[in-house]
Short mmCIF file of C-alpha atoms in Angstrom, two decimals:
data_model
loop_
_atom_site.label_atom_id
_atom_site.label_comp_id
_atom_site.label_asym_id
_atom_site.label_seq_id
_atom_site.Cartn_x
_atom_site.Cartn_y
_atom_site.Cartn_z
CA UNK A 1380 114.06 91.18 85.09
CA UNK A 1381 111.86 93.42 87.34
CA UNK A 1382 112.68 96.49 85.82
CA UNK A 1383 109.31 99.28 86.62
CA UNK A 1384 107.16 99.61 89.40
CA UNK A 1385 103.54 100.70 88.34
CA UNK A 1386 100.15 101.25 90.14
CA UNK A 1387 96.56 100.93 89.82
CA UNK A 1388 94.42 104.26 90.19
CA UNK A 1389 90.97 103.69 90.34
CA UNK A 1390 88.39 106.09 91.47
CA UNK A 1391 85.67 104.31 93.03
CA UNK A 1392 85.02 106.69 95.90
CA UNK A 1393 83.48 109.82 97.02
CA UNK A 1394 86.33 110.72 99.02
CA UNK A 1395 89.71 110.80 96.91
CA UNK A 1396 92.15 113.54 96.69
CA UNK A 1397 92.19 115.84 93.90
CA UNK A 1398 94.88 114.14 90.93
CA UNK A 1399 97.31 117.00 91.39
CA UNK A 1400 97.65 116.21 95.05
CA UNK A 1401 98.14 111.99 94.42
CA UNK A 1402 101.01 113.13 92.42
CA UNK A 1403 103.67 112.82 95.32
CA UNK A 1404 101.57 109.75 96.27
CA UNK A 1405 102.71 107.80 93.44
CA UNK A 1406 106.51 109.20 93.37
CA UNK A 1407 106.62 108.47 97.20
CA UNK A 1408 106.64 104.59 96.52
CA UNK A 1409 108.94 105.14 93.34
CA UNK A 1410 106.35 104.40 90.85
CA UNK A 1411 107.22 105.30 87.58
CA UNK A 1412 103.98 103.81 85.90
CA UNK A 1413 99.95 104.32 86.60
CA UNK A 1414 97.12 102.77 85.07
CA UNK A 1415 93.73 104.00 84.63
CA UNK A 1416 90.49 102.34 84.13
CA UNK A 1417 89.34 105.32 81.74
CA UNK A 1418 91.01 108.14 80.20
CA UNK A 1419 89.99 110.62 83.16
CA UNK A 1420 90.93 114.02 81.78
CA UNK A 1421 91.47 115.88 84.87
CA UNK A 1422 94.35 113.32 85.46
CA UNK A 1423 95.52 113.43 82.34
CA UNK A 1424 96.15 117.24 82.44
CA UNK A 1425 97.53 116.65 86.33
CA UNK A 1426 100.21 114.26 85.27
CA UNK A 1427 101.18 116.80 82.36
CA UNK A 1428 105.01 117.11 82.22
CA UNK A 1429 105.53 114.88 85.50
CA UNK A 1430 107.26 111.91 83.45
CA UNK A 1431 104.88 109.47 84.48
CA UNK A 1432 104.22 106.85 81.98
CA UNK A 1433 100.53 106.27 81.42
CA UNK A 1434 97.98 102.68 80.39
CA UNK A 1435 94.69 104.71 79.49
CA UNK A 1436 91.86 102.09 79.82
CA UNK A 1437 89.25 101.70 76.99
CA UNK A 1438 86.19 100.10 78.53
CA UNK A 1439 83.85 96.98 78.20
CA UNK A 1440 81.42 99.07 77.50
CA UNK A 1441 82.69 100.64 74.14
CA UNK A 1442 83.90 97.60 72.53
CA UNK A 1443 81.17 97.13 70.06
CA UNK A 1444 81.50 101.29 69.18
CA UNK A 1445 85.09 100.91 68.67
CA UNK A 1446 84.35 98.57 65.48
CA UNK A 1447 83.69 102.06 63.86
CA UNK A 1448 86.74 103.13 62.90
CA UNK A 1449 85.52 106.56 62.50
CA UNK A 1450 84.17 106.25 66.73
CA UNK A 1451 87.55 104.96 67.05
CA UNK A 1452 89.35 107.75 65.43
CA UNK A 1453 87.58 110.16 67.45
CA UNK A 1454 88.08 108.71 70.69
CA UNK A 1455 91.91 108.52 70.07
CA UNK A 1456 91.85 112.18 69.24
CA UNK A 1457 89.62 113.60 72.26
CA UNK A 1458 91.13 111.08 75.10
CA UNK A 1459 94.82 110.50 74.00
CA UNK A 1460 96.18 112.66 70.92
CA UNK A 1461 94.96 115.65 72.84
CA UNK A 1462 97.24 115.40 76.24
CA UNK A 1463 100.22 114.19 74.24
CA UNK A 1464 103.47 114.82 74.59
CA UNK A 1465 103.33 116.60 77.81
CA UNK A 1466 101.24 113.40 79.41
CA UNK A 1467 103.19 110.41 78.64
CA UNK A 1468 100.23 108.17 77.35
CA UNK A 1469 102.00 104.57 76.14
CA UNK A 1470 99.42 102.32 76.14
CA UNK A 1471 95.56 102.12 75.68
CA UNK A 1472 94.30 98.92 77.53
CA UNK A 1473 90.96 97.88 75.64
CA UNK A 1474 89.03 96.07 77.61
CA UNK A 1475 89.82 94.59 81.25
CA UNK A 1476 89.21 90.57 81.63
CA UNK A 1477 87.11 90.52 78.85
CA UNK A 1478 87.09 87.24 78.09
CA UNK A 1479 86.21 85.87 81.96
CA UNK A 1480 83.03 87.80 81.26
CA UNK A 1481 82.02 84.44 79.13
CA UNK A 1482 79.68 87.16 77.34
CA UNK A 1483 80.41 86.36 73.78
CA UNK A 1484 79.29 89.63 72.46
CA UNK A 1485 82.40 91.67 74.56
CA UNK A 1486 85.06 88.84 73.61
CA UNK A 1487 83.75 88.96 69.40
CA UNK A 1488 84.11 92.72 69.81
CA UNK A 1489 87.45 92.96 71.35
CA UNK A 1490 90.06 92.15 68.40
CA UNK A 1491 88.09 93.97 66.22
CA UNK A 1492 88.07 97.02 68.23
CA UNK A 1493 92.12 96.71 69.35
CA UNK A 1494 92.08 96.86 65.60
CA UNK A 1495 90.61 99.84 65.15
CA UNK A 1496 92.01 102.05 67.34
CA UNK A 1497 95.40 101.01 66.51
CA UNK A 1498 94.38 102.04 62.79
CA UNK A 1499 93.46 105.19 64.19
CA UNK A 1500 96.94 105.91 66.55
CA UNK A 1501 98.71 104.42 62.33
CA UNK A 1502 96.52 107.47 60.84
CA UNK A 1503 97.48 109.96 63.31
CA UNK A 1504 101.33 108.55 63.59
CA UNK A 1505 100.85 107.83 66.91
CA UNK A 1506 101.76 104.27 66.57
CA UNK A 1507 105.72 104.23 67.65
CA UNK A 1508 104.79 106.08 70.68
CA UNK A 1509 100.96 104.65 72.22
CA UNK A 1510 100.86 101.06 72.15
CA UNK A 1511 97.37 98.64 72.20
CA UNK A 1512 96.92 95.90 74.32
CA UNK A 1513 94.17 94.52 76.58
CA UNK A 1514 94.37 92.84 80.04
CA UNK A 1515 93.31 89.42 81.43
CA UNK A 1516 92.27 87.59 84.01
CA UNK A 1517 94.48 84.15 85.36
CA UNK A 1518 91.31 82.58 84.72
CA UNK A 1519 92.19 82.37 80.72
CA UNK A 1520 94.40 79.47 81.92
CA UNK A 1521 93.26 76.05 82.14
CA UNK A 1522 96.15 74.47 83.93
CA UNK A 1523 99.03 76.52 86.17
CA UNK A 1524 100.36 73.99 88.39
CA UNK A 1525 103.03 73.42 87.64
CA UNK A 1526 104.48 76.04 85.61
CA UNK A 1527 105.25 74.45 83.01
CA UNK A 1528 101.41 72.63 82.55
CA UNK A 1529 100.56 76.41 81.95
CA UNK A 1530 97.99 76.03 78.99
CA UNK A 1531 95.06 78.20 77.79
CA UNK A 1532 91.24 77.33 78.50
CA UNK A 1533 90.53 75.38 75.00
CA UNK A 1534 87.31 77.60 74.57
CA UNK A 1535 89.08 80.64 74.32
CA UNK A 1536 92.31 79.81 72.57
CA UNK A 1537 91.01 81.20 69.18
CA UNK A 1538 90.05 84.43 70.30
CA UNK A 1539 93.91 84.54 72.58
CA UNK A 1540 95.25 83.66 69.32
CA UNK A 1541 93.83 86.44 67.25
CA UNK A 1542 95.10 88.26 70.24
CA UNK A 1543 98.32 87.03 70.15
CA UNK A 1544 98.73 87.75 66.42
CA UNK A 1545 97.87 91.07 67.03
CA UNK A 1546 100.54 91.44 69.74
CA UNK A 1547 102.98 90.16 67.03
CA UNK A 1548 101.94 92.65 64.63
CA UNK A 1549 102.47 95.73 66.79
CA UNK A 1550 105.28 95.11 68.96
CA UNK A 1551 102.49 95.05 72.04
CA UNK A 1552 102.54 93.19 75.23
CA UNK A 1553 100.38 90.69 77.05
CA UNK A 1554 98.93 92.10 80.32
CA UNK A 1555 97.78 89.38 83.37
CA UNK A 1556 96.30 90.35 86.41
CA UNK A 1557 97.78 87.23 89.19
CA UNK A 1558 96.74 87.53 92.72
CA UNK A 1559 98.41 85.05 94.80
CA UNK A 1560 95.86 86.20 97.33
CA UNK A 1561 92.75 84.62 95.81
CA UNK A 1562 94.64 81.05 95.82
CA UNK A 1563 95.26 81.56 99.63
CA UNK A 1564 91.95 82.77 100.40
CA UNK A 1565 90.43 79.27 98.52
CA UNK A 1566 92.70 77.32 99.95
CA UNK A 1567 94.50 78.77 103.56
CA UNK A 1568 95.14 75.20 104.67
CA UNK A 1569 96.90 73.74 102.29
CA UNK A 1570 98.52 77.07 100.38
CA UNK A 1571 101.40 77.94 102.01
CA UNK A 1572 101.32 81.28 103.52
CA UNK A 1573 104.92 82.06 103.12
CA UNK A 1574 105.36 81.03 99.63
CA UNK A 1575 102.37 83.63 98.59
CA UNK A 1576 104.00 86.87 100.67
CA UNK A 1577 107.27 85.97 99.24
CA UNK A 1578 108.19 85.10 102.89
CA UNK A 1579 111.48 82.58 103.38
CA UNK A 1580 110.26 78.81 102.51
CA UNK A 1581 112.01 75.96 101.00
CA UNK A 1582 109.61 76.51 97.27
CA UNK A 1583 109.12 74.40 95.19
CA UNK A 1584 110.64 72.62 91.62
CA UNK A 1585 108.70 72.60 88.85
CA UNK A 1586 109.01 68.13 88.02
CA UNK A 1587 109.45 69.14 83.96
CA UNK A 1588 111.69 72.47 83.97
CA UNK A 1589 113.94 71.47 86.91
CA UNK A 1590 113.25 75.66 87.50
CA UNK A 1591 112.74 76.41 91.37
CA UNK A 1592 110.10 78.89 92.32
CA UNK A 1593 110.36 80.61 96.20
CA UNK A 1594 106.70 82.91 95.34
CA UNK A 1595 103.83 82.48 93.73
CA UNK A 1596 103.59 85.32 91.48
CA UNK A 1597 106.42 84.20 89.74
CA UNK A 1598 104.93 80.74 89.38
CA UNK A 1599 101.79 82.09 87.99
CA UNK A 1600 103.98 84.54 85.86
CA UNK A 1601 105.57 81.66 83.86
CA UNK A 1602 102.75 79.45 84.04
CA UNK A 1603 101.60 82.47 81.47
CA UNK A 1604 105.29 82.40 79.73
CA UNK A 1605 104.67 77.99 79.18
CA UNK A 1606 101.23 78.85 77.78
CA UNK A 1607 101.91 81.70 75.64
CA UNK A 1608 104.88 79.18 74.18
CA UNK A 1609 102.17 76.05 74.08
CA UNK A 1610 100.66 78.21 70.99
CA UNK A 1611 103.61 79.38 69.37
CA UNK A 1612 104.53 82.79 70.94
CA UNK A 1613 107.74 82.29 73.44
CA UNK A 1614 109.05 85.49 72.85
CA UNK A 1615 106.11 87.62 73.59
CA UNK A 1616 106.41 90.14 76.42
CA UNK A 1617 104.36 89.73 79.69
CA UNK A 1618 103.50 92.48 82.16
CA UNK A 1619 101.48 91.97 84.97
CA UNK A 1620 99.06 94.56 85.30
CA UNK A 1621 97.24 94.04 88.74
CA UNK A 1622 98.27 92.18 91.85
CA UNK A 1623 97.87 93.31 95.62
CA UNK A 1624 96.32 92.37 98.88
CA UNK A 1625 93.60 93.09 100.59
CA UNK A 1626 94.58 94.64 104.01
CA UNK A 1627 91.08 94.43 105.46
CA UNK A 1628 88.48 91.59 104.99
CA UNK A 1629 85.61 89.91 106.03
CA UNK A 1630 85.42 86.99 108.38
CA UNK A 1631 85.14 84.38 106.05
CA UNK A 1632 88.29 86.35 103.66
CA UNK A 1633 91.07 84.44 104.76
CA UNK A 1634 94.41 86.35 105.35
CA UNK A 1635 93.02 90.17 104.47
CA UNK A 1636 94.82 91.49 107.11
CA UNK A 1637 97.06 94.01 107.33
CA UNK A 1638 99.73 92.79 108.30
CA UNK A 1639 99.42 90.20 105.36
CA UNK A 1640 99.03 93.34 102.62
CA UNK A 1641 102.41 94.90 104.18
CA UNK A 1642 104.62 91.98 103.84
CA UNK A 1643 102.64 91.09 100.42
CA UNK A 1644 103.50 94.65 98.69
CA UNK A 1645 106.53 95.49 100.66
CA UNK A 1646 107.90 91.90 99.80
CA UNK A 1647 106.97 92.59 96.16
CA UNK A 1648 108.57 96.23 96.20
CA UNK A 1649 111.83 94.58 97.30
CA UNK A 1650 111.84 91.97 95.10
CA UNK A 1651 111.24 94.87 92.09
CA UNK A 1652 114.28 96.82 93.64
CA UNK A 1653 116.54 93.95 92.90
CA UNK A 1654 115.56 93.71 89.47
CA UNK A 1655 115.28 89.67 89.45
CA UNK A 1656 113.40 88.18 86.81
CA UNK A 1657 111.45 84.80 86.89
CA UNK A 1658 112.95 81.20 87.28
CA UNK A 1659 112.31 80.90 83.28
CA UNK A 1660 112.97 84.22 82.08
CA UNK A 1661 115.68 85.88 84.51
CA UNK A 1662 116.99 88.52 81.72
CA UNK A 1663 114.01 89.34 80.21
CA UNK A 1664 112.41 93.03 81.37
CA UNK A 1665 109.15 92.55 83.38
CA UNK A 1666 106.65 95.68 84.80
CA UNK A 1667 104.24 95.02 87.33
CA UNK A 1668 101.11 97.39 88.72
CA UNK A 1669 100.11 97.08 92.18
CA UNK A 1670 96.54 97.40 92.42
CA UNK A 1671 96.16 99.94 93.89
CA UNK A 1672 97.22 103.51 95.08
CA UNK A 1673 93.69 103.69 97.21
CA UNK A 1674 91.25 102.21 99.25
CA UNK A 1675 87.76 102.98 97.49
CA UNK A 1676 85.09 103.00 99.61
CA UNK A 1677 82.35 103.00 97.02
CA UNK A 1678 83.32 99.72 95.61
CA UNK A 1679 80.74 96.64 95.78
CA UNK A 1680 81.42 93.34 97.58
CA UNK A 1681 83.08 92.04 100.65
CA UNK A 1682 85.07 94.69 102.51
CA UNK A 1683 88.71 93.39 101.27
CA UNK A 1684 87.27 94.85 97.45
CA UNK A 1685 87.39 98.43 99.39
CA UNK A 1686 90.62 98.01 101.16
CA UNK A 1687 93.21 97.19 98.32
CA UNK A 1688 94.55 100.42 98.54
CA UNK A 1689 98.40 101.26 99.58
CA UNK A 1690 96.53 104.56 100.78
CA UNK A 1691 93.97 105.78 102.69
CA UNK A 1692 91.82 108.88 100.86
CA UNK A 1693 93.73 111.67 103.44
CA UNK A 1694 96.71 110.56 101.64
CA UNK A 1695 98.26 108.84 104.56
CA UNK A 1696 99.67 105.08 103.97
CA UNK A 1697 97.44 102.65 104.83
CA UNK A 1698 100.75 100.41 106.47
CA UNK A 1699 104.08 101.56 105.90
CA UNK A 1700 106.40 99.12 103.42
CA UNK A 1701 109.21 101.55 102.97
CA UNK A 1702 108.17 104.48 100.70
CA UNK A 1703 111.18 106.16 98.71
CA UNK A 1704 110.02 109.52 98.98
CA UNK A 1705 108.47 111.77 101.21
CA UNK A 1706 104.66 112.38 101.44
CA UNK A 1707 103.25 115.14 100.78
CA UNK A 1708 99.51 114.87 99.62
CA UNK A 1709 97.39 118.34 100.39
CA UNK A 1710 93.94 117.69 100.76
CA UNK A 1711 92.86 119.93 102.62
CA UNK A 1712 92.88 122.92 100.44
CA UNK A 1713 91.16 121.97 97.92
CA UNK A 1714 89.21 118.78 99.75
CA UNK A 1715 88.47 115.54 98.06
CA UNK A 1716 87.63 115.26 94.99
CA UNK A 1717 84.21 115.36 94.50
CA UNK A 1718 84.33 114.01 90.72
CA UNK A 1719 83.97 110.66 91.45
CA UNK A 1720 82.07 108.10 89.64
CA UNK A 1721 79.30 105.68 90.48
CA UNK A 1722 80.37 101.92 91.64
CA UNK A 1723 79.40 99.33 88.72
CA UNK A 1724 76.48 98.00 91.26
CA UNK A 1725 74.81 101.98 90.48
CA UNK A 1726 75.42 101.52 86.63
CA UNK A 1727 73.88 99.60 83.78
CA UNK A 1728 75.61 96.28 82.70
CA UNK A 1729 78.08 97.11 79.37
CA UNK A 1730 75.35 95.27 77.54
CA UNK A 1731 72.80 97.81 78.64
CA UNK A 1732 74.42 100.64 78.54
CA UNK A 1733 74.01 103.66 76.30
CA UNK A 1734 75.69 103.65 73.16
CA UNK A 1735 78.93 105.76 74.36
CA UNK A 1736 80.12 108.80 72.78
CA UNK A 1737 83.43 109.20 71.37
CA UNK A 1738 84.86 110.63 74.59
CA UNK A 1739 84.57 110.10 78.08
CA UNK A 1740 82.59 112.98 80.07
CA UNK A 1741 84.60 114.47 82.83
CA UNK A 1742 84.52 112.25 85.67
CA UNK A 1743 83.32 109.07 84.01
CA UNK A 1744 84.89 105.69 84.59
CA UNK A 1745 85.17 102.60 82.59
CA UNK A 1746 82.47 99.97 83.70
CA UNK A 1747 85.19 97.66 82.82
CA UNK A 1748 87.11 98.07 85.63
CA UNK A 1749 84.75 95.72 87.98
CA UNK A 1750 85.15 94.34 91.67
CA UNK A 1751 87.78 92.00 91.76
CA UNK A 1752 85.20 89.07 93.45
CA UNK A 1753 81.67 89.96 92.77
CA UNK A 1754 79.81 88.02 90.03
CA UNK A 1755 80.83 90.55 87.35
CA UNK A 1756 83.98 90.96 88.87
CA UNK A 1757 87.53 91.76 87.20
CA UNK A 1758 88.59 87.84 88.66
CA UNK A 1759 85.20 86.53 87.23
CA UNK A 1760 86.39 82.46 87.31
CA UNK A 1761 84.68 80.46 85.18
CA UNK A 1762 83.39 77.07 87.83
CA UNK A 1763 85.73 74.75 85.45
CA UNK A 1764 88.45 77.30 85.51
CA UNK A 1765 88.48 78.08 89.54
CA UNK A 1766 88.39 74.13 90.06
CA UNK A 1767 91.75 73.60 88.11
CA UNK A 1768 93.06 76.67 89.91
CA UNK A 1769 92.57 75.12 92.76
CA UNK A 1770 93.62 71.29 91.99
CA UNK A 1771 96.52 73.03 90.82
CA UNK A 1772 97.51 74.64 94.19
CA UNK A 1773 96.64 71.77 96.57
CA UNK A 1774 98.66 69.90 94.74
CA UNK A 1775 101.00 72.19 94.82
CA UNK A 1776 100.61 71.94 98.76
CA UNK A 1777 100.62 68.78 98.17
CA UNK A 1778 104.68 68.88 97.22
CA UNK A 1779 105.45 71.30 99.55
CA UNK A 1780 104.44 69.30 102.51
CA UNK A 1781 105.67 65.81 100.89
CA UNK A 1782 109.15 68.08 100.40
CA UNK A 1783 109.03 68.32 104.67
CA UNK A 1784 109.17 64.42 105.42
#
C-alpha cells in the first residue's frame, strides 16, 4: 500500500528560495521524503535534524570514476558519511535513466559503480542505514499494455538483471519514473483523460489477471511488478521515484494545464492518504516522489519542462490541492538563492565532461538529472520503445471505448 509521500527537489533556476526556507514547503504537503539530483551540501546541512528522509543522487557523469573504489570511498565520506545522523540520508540513487541514454559507456559503468560505493557505505558500516539503488525510465519496458504483458526491452535485460541481482544482494529497491502524462500528451484522443488524473471512469480489466485498474499509474506500476516477475524477481520492492504534471505547456503539449496538474497531484495525494496499494500488490508498502516541489525556470525545452513544480520560487503554491500544513516560506530576508546551477543545455555532455572530483562543489548539480522531453532528456524513449508505448495505450483506448457499446 501507499504508505510515504516524497518529492522531487531540483534546482534548475536562478530564482529558488534558500533550503532552510523550502523546509515548511515540503512539510506543508506532508512529505516525509525528498530526492535530490546531487548531494547539494547546503541542503544537506538545512534538513539537519528535521526528520526528513533523504535519496542523494550520484550522477551520469561520475559513473565511470565511481569504478575506483578508492573515488568511491571518498565521495561516500565527503557527500554522505559527513551529514549523517543528523540528515537522514537512506539512499544514494546512482545514476538517473541511465539506460534510456542508449550510450553504452554510462549503462557498462553503472553496476560496476552501484558496486563500489556500496563497498564503500560496507567499509564505513554504513550499509544497514544508506541503501544503493538507481532510477529508470518506463522506457526499459518493451510491452505495458496490459499489465500483465509488462516485459523488459530484450537489449537491456542483461544489464536489468545484473541490476536486479544487485537489488537482491542488498535488500535495495527498484526506482521507476511513470508519467501518465506523456501517454496523454501522445495520444489525447484516444487516452482517456479521466483514467490518467485518477478521475471517476469505468477502468479497465487486465484480459490475463482478471485485476481491474481505475488509473494509470497503477497500471504502469504493475506492468513493472509482471516484468520484474517475467525474470525471476516477484518479490522485489518498487518505488516510483518521479511522476507529476505539467501545469503549463505549449500549444502543441496536450493537457499541461493547470487545472489538469491540480486534479493530477491532488488526485494522487488522496489516493496516498488512503494508503491503497495496486490491483496486484494491495498489501505490499509503495513510496512515490512527485516531481517536483518547484517550477525551474532555467530548465531547457518546451515550457511544461519549467512548470512541473507544486510551487512557484516565492514559495506560494502554484494551484492549491489541499496542503496539510501551513506555509510559511521566507524569502524575502535572505532572497533567492543565488547558488543555483547551470541547465544541462549550458554544460558539457557526461561524456565530455571533466573527470569529477570526489565531491560535489557547493552548488553543483548532477548532469544526470536531464529535461524530462528534450533529446537527452530523463524520458529519453528509444523510437521502438515509444511505439509500443503507444500501441499499448490505444489499445488500451481501444477497450475502454469497446467497454461503452
Amino acid at each position: 500500500m501507499v504508505v510515504a509521500i516524497g518529492v522531487n527537489y531540483g534546482q534548475i533556476a536562478n530564482n529558488l528560495p534558500s533550503p532552510e526556507n523550502v523546509i515548511p514547503l515540503v512539510r506543508a504537503i506532508g512529505a516525509s521524503k525528498v530526492k535530490l539530483y546531487d548531494a547539494d551540501p547546503r541542503v544537506l546541512k538545512a534538513f539537519a535534524n528535521t526528520g526528513v528522509e533523504f535519496i542523494v543522487g550520484l550522477g551520469n557523469e561520475y559513473l565511470a570514476k565511481m569504478r575506483d573504489p578508492d573515488k568511491a570511498l571518498d565521495w561516500v565520506k565527503t557527500n554522505v558519511q559527513a551529514y549523517l545522523p543528523a540528515t537522514k540520508i537512506t539512499y544514494i540513487a546512482v545514476g538517473n535513466e541511465v539506460l534510456t541514454f542508449n550510450d553504452t559507456s554510462l549503462s557498462d559503468n553503472l553496476v560496476p559503480a552501484m558496486q563500489s560505493v556500496y563497498t564503500a557505505l560496507v567499509k564505513l558500516n554504513l550499509d544497514k542505514q544508506v541503501t544503493i539503488t538507481t532510477a529508470h525510465s518506463l522506457a526499459i519496458l518493451e510491452a505495458s499494455y496490459p499489465p500483465s504483458s509488462g516485459a523488459f526491452r530484450r537489449d537491456l535485460r542483461g544489464c536489468i538483471t545484473q541490476i536486479l541481482n544487485f537489488h537482491v544482494k542488498t535488500a535495495s529497491p527498484f526506482l521507476i519514473n511513470a508519467y501518465p502524462y506523456f501517454a496523454y500528451k501522445s495520444n489525447p484522443k484516444q487516452v482517456p483523460i479521466d483514467f490518467v488524473l485518477f478521475q471517476p471512469n469505468s477502468g479497465i480489466v487486465d484480459p490475463v489477471s482478471n485485476l481491474h485498474y481505475d488509473n494509470m499509474l497503477f497500471a504502469q506500476i504493475d506492468a513493472v511488478h509482471f516484468a520484474l516477475a517475467s525474470l525471476g524477481f516477484n518479490k522485489l520492492p518498487v518505488q516510483i521515484s518521479e511522476t507529476g504534471w505539467p501545469s503549463k505547456g505549449d500549444q502543441d503539449e496536450a493537457g499541461a494545464t493547470l487545472e489538469n496538474a491540480k486534479k493530477y497531484n491532488g488526485n494522487l495525494m488522496k489516493l496516498i492518504s488512503q494508503k491503497k496499494g495496486t490491483p496486484l500488490r494491495p498489501n505490499c508498502d509503495l513510496s512515490i516522489y512527485v516531481f517536483a516541489l518547484f517550477n525551474e525556470n532555467m530548465k531547457p525545452g518546451p515550457t511544461s519542462e519549467r512548470n512541473y513544480g507544486l510551487f512557484k520560487p516565492d514559495g506560494t503554491p502554484a494551484y492549491s490541492i489541499g496542503f496539510t500544513g501551513n506555509i510559511v516560506a521566507n524569502t524575502s530576508s535572505d532572497g533567492p538563492s543565488t547558488s543555483t546551477v547551470k541547465p544541462p543545455s549550458a554544460q558539457s555532455p557526461p561524456s565530455a565532461q571533466s573527470p569529477p572530483s570526489a565531491t560535489l562543489p557547493p552548488g553543483s548539480s548532477s548532469t544526470g538529472y536531464l529535461s524530462i522531453s528534450s533529446a537527452t532528456g530523463r524520458l529519453q524513449f528509444s523510437s521502438i520503445g515509444l511505439f509500443l508505448c503507444l500501441l499499448g495505450f490505444i489499445e488500451l483506448a481501444f477497450y475502454t471505448i469497446q467497454s461503452l457499446f
